[in-house]
CSV table of C-alpha atoms in Angstrom, one decimal:
chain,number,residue,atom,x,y,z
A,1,UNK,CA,0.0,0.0,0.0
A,2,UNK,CA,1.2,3.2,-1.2
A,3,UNK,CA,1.9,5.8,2.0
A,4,UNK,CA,0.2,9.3,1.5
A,5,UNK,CA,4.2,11.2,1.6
A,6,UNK,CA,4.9,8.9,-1.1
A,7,UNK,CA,1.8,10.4,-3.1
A,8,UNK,CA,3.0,13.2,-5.8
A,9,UNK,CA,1.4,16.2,-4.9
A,10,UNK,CA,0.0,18.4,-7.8
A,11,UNK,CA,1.8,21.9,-8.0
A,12,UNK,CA,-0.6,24.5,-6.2
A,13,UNK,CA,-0.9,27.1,-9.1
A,14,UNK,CA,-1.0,30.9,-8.6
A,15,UNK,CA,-4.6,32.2,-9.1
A,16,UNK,CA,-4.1,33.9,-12.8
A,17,UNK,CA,-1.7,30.8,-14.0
A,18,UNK,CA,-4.4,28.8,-12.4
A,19,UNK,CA,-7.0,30.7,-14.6
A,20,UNK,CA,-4.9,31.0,-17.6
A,21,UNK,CA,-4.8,27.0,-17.3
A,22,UNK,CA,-8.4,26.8,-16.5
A,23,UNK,CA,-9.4,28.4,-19.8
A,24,UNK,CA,-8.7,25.5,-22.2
A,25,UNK,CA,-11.8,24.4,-21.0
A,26,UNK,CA,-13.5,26.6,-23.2
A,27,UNK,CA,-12.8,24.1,-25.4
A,28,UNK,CA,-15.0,21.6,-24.5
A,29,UNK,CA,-18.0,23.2,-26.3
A,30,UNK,CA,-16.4,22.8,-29.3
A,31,UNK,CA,-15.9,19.1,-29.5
A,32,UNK,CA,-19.0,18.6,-28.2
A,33,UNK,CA,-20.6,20.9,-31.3
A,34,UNK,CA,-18.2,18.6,-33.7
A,35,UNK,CA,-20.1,15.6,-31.4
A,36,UNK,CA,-23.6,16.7,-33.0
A,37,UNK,CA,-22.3,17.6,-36.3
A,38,UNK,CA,-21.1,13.4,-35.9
A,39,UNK,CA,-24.6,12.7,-35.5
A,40,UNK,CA,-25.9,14.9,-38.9
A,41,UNK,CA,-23.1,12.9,-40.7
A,42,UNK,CA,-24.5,9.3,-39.1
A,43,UNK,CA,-28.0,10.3,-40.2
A,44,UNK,CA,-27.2,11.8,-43.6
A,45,UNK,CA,-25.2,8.1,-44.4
A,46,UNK,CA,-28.6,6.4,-42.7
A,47,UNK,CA,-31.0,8.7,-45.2
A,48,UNK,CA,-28.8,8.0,-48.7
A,49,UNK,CA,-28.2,4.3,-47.6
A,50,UNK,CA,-31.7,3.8,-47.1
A,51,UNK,CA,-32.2,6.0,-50.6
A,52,UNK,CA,-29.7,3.8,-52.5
A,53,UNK,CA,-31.8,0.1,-50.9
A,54,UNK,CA,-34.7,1.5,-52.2
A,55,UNK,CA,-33.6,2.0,-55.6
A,56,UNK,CA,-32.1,-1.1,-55.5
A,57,UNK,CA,-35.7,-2.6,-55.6
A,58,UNK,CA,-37.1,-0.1,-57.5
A,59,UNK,CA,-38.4,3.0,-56.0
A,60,UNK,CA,-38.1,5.5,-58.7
A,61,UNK,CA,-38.6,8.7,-55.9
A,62,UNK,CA,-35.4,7.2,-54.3
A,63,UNK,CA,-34.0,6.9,-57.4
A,64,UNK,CA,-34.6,10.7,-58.5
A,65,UNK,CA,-33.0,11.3,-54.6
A,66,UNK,CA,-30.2,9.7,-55.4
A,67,UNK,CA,-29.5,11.8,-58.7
A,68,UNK,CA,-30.0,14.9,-57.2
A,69,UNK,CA,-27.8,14.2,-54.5
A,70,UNK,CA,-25.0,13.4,-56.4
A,71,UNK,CA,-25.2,15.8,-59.3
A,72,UNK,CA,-25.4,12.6,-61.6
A,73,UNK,CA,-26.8,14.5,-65.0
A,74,UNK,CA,-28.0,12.8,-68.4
A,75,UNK,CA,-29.5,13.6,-72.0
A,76,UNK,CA,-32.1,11.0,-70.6
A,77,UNK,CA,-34.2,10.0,-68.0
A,78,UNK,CA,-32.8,7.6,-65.7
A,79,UNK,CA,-35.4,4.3,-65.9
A,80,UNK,CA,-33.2,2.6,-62.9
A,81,UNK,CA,-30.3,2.3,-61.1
A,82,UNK,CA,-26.9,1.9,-63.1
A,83,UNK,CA,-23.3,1.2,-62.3
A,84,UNK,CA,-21.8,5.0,-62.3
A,85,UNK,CA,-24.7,6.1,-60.2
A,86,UNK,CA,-24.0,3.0,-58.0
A,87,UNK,CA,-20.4,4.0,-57.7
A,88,UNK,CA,-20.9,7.8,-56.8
A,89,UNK,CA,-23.5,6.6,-54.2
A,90,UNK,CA,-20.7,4.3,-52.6
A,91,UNK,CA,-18.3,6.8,-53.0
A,92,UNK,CA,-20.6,9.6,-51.4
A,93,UNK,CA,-20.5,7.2,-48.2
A,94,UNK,CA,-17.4,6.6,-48.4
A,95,UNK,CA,-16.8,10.2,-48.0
A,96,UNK,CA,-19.0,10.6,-45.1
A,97,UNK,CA,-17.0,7.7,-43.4
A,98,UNK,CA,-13.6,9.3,-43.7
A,99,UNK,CA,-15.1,12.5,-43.0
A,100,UNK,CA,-16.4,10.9,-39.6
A,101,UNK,CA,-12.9,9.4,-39.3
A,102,UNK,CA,-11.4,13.0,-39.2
A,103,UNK,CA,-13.9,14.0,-36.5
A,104,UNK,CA,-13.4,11.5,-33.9
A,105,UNK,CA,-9.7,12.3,-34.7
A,106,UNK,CA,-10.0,16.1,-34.0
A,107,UNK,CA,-12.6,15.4,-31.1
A,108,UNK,CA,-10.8,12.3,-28.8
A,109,UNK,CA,-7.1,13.6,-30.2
A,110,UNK,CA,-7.6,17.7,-29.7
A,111,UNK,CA,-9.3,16.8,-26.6
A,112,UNK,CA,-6.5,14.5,-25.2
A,113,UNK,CA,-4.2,16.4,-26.1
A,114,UNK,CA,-5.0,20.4,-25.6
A,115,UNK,CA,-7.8,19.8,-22.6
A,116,UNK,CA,-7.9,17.1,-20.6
A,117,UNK,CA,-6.5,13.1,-20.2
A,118,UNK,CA,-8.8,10.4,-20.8
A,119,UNK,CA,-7.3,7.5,-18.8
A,120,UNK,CA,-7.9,5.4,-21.6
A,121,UNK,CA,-4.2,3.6,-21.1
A,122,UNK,CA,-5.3,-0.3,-20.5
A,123,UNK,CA,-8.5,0.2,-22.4
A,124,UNK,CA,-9.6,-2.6,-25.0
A,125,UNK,CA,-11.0,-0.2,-27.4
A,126,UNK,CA,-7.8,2.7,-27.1
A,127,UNK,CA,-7.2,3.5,-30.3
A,128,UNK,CA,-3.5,2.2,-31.4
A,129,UNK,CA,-2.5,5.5,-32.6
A,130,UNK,CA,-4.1,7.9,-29.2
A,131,UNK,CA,-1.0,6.1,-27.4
A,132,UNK,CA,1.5,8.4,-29.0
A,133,UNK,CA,-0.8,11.4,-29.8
A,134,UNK,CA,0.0,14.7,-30.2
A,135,UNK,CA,-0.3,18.4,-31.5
A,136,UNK,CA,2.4,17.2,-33.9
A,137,UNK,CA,1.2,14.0,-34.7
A,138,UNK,CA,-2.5,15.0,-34.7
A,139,UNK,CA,-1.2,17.2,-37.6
A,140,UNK,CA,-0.2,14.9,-39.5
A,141,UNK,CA,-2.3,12.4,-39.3
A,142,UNK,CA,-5.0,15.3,-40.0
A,143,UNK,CA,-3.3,15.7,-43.4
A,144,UNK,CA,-3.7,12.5,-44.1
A,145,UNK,CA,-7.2,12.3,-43.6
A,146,UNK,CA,-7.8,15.9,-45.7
A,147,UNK,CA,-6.1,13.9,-48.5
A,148,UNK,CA,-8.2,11.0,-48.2
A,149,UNK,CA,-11.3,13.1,-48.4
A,150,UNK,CA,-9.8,15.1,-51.3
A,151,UNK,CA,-8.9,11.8,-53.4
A,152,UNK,CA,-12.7,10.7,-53.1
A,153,UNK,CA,-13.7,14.0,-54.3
A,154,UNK,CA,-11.5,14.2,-57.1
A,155,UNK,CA,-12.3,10.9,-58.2
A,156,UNK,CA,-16.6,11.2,-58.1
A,157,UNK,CA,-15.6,14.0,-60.0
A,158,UNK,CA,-13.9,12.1,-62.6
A,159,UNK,CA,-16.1,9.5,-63.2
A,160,UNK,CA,-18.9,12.5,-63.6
A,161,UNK,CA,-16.9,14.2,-65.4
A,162,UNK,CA,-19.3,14.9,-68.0
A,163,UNK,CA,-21.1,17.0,-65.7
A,164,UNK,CA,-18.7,19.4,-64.8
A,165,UNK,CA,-16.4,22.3,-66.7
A,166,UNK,CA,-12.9,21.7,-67.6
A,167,UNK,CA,-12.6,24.5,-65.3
A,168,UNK,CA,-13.6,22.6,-62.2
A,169,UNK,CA,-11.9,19.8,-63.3
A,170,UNK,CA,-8.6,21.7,-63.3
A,171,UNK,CA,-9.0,23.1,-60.0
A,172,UNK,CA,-10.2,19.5,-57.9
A,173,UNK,CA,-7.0,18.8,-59.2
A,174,UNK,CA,-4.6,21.5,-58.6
A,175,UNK,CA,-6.2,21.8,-55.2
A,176,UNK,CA,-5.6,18.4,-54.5
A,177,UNK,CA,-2.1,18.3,-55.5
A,178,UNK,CA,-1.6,21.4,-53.1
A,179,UNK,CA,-3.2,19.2,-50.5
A,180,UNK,CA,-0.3,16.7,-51.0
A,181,UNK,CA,2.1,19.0,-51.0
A,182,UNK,CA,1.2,20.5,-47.8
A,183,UNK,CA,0.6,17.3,-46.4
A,184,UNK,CA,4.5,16.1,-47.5
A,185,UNK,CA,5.9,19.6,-46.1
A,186,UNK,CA,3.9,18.9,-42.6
A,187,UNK,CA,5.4,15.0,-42.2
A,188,UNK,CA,8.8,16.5,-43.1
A,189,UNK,CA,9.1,19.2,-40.7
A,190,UNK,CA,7.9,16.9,-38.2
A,191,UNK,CA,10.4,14.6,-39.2
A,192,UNK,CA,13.1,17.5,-39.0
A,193,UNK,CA,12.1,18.7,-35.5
A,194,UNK,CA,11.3,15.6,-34.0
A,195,UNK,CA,14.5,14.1,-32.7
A,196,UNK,CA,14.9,10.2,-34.2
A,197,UNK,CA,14.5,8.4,-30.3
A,198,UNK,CA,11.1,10.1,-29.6
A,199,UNK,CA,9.6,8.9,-33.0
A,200,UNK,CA,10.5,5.0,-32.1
């Protein structure tokens, strides 16, 4: 049994250091607003899942959903579903998945790392990479995701290609390759800062 002198004592803080510290608690609305916006993501997939079963068998109203919500476009009406509209549906969850992904990332890996521990250490269900987290790590792995997204964009805009200008075409892309770029320049700084011991 541990004796209480052998207990570490936290520091007792001044009061405005004590309030200063205090304040990153204004935080916690934040991830708890990214929380609900979680949920309008959850029901959005539930609402063009349920959209894309129903076409499946034949509902021509979910059907019409389905091309609206995707921008799909065509010299002629749409009698069912085919395998482009298929793939951009699949591809819009898809999206909405890896968007999700980035959220829990900001919300558990912002708030572990700028507001408060979780005790999560010993947990079944700790995510592998929350062992190691943080503000430059969360950075990177951020990139990552905003790449991810990016790539899914670019390609549902490829394969409706036909819907869009050359224009927008040109941009998705250039935009994307800046993504990688900045996403390359992030890893490498935090390569060159990060001394080689602490990233084993």
């Amino acid at each position: 049994m541990t004796s209480p002198e052998s207990t570490p004592k936290s520091p007792k803080l001044r009061p405005i250091p004590n309030f200063i510290f205090a304040s990153r608690w204004l935080q916690l609305p934040l991830y708890l607003g990214l929380i609900a916006a979680q949920g309008v993501y959850v029901f959005h997939f539930w609402v063009e899942l349920v959209h894309l079963l129903e076409a499946a068998f034949g509902s021509q109203t979910a059907l019409q959903a389905l091309v609206s919500s995707i921008g799909y476009k065509s010299d002629v009406p749409v009698p069912a579903l085919n395998e482009t509209i298929i793939m951009l549906v699949v591809l819009a969850l898809i999206d909405v998945v890896m968007i999700s992904n980035l959220l829990i990332m900001v919300i558990v890996g912002g708030y572990e790392t700028f507001v408060s521990r979780m005790d999560l250490d010993g947990h079944p269900d700790q995510p592998e990479w929350l062992s190691h987290v943080n503000a430059s790590v969360l950075k990177v792995k951020l990139a990552t995701a905003i790449i991810g997204i990016s790539s899914i964009h670019l390609l549902k805009t490829f394969i409706n290609a036909a819907n869009y200008d050359l224009k927008v075409l040109m941009w998705q892309t250039i935009i994307h390759t800046v993504f990688l770029l900045s996403a390359l320049a992030i890893a490498l700084t935090d390569r060159i800062m990060t001394p080689a011991t602490e990233r084993h």
